[in-house]
PDB file of C-alpha atoms in Angstrom:
ATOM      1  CA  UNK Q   1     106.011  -1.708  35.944  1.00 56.00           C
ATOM      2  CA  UNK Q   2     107.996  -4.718  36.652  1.00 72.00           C
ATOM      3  CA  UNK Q   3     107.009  -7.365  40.044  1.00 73.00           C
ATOM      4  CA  UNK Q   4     109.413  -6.245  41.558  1.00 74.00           C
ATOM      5  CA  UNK Q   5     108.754  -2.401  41.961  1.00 74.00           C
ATOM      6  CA  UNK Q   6     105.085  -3.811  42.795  1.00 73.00           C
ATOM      7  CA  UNK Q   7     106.761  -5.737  45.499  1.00 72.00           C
ATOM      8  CA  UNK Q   8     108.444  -2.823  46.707  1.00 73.00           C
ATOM      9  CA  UNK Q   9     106.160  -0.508  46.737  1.00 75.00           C
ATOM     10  CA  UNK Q  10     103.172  -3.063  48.784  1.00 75.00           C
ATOM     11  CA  UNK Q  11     105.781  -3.492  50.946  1.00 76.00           C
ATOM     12  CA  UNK Q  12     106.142   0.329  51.914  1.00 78.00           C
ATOM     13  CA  UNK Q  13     102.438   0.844  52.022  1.00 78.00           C
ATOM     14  CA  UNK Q  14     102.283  -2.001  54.451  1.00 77.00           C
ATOM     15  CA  UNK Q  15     105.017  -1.281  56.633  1.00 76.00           C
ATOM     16  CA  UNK Q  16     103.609   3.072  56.612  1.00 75.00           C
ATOM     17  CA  UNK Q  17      99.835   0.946  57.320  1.00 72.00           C
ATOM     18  CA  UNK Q  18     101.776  -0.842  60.491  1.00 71.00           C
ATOM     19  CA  UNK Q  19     103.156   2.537  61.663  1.00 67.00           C
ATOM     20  CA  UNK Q  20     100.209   4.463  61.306  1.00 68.00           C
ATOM     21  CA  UNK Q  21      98.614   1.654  63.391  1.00 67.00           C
ATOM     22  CA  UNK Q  22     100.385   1.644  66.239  1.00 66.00           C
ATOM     23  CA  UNK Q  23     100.926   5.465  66.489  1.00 58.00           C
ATOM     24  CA  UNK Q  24      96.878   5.500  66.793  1.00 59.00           C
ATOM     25  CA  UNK Q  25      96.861   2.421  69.078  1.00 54.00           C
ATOM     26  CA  UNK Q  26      99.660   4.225  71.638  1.00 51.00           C
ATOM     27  CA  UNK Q  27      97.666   7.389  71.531  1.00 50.00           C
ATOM     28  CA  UNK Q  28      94.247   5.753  72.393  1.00 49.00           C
ATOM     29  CA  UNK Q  29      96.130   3.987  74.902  1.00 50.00           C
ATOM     30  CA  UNK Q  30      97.541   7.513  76.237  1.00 48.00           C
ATOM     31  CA  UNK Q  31      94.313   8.917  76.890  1.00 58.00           C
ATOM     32  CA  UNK Q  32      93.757  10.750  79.378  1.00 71.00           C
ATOM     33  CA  UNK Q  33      90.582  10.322  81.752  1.00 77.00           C
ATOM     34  CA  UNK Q  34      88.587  12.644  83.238  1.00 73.00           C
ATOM     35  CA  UNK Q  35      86.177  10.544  85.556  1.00 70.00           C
ATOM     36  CA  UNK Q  36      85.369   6.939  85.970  1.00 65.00           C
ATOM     37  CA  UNK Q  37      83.082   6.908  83.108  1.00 69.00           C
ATOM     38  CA  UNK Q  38      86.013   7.097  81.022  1.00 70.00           C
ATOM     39  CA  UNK Q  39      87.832   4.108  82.649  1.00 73.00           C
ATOM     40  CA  UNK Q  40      84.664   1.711  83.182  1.00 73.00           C
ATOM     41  CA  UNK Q  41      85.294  -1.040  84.357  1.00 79.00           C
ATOM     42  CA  UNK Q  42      88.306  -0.024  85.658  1.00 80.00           C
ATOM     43  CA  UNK Q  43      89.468   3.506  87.502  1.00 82.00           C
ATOM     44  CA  UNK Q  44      90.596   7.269  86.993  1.00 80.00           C
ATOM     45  CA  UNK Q  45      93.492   7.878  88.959  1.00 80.00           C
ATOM     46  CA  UNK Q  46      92.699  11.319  89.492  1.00 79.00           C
ATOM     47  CA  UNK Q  47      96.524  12.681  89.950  1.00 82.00           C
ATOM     48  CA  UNK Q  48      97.910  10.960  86.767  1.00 80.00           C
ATOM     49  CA  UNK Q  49      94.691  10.980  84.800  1.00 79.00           C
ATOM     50  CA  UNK Q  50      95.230   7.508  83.846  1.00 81.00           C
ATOM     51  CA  UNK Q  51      92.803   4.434  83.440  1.00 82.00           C
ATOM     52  CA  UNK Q  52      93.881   1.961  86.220  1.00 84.00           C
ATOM     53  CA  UNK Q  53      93.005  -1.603  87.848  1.00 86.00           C
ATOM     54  CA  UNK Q  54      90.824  -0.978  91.276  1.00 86.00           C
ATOM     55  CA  UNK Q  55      92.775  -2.169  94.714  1.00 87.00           C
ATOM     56  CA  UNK Q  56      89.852  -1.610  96.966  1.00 86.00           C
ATOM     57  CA  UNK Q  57      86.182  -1.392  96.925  1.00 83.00           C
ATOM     58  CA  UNK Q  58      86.394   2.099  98.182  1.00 84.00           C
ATOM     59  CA  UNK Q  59      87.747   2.965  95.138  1.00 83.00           C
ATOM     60  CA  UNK Q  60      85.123   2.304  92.903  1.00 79.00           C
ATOM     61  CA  UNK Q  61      81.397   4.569  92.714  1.00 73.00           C
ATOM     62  CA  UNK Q  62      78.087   3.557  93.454  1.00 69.00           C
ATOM     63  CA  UNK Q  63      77.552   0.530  94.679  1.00 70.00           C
ATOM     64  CA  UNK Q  64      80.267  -1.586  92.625  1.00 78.00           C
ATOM     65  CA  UNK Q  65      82.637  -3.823  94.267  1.00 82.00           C
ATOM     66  CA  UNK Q  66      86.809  -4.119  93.452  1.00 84.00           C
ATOM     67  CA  UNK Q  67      87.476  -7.672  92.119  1.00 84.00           C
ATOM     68  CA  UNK Q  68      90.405  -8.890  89.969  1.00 85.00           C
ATOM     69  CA  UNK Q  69      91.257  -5.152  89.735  1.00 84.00           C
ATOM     70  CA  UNK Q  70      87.962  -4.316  88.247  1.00 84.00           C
ATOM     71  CA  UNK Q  71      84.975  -2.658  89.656  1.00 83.00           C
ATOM     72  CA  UNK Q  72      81.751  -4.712  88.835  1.00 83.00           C
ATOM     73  CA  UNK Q  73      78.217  -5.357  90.820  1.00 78.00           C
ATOM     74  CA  UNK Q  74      78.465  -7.057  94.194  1.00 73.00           C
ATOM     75  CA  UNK Q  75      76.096 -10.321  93.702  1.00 73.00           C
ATOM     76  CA  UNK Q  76      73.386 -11.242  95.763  1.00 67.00           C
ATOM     77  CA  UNK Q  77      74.827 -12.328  99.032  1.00 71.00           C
ATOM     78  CA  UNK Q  78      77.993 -10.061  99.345  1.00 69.00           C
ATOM     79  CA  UNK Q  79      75.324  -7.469  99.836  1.00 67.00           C
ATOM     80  CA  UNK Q  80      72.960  -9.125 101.442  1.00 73.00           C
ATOM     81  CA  UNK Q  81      72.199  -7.576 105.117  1.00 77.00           C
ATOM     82  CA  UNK Q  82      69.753  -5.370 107.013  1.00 82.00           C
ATOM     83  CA  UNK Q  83      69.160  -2.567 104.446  1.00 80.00           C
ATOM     84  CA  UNK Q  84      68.484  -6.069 101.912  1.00 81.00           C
ATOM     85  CA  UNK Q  85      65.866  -6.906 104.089  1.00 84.00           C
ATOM     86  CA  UNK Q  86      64.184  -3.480 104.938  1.00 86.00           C
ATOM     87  CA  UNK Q  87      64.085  -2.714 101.133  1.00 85.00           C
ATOM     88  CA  UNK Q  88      62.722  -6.507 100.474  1.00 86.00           C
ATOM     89  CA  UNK Q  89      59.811  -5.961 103.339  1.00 89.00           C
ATOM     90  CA  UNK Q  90      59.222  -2.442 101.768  1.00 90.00           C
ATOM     91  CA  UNK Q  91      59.078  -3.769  98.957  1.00 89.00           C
ATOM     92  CA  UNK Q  92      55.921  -6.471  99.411  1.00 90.00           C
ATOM     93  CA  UNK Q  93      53.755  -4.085 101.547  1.00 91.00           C
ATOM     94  CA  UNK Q  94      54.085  -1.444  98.819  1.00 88.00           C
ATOM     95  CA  UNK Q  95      53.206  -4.588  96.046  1.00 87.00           C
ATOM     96  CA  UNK Q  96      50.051  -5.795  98.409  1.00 87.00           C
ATOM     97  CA  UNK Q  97      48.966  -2.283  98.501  1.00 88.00           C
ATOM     98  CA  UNK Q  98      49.462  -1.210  94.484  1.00 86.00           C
ATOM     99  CA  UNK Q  99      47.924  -4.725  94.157  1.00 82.00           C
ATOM    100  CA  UNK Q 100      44.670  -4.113  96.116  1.00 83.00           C
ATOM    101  CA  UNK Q 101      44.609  -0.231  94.867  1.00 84.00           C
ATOM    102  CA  UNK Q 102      44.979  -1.332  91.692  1.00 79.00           C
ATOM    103  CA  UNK Q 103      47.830   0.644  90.475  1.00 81.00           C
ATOM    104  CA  UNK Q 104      51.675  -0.364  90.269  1.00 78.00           C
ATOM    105  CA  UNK Q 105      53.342   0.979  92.728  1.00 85.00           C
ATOM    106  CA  UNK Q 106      56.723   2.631  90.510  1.00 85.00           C
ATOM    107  CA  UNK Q 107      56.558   5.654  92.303  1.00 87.00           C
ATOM    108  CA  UNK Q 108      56.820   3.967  95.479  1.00 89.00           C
ATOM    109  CA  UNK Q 109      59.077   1.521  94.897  1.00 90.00           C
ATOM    110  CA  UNK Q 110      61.889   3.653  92.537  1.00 90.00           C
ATOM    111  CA  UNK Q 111      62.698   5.685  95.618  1.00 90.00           C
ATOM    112  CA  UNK Q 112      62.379   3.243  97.885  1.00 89.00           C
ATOM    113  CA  UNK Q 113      65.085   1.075  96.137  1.00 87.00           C
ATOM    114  CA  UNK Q 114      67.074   4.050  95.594  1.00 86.00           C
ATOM    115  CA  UNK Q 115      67.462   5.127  99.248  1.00 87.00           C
ATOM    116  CA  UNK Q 116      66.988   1.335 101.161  1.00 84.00           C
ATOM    117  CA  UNK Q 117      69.765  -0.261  98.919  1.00 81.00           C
ATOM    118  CA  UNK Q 118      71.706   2.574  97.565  1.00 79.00           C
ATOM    119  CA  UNK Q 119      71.123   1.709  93.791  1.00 80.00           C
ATOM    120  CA  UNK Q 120      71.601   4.533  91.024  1.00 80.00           C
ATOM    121  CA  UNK Q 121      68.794   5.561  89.693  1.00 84.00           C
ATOM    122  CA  UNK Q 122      68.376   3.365  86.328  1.00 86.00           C
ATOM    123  CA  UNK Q 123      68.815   0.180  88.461  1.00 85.00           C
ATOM    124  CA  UNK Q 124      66.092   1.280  90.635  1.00 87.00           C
ATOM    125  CA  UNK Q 125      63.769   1.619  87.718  1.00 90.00           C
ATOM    126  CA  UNK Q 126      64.400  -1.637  85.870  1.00 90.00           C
ATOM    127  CA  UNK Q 127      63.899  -3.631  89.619  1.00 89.00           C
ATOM    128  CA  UNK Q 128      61.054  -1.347  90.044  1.00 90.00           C
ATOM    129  CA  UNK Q 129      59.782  -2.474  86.707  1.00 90.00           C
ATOM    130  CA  UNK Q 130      60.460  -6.368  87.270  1.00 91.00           C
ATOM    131  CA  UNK Q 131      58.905  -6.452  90.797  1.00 90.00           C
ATOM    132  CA  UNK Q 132      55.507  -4.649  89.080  1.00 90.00           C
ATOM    133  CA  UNK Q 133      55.873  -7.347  86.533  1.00 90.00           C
ATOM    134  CA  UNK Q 134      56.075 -10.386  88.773  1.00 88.00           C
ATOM    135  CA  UNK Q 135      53.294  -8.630  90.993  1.00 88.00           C
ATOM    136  CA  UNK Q 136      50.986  -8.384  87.913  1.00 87.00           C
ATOM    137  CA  UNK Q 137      51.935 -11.581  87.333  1.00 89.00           C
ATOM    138  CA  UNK Q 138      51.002 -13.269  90.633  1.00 87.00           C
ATOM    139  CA  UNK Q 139      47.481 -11.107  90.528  1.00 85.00           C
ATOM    140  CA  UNK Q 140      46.503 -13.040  87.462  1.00 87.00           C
ATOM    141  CA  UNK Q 141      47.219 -16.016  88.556  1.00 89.00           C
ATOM    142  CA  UNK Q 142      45.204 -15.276  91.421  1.00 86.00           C
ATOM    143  CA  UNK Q 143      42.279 -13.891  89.530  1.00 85.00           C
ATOM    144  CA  UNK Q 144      42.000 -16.241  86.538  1.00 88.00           C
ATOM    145  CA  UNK Q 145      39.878 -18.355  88.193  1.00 86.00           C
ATOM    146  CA  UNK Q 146      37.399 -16.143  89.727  1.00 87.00           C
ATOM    147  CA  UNK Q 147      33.804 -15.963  87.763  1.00 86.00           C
ATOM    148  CA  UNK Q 148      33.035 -13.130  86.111  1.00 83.00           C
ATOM    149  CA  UNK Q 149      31.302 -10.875  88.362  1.00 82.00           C
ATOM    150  CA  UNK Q 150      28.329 -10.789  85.942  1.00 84.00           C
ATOM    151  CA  UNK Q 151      27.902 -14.553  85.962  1.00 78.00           C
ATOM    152  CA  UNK Q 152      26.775 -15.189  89.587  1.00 64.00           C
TER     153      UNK Q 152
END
């Protein structure tokens, strides 16, 4: 086998590697969505079944926001307002109570972030989870220097 059929030949496997490529590129690129889950961050144009950049905050679910033609979390203060400071209120009380109760307080506050900020479900949990950390948090801080109740 001389260099040059060598040549020839890692030239064709190259050149077949190339098309192969971008045939699978073009169809992954193709695909078809079904829902917005499909498209994340972006949309599913539900006549076309294509992925596509967001024009609007209307088009994009939950409580995501349209920016730069893709639908992310609004920050803190573009949704900051009443429901904000219902849920915040909420919120404490239900902390001061778990607190004094001695229990957490998930239960309470899950739902209660669910339905006063309109937050799916697993972002209610995980704020539900770092507000019962911070309030265990701020109980032992409180606590620490109490005597035992033994030691009067």
């Amino acid at each position: 086998v001389t260099v040059s059929v060598l040549y020839w030949r890692m030239r064709t496997s190259i050149v077949v590697g190339l098309w192969l490529f971008s045939f699978v590129a073009d169809s992954v690129r193709a695909q078809q969505c079904l829902s917005a889950i499909d498209c994340s961050p972006q949309i599913c144009n539900q006549t076309s079944h294509r992925c596509e950049p967001c024009s609007s905050s209307a088009e994009c679910s939950n409580n995501l926001r349209c920016f730069q033609g893709s639908c992310r979390t609004a920050t803190l203060f573009e949704s900051f307002g009443v429901p904000m400071v219902v849920g915040l209120f909420a919120a404490v009380a239900t902390c001061a109570i778990a607190a004094v109760a001695g229990v957490g307080g998930g239960g309470i506050l899950v739902p209660l972030f669910a339905v006063t900020l309109n937050m799916p479900l697993a972002k209610a949990v995980a704020l539900s989870q770092a507000t019962i950390t911070g309030q265990s948090l701020l109980t032992v801080c409180a606590k620490v220097r109490l005597p035992h109740p033994s030691n009067d």
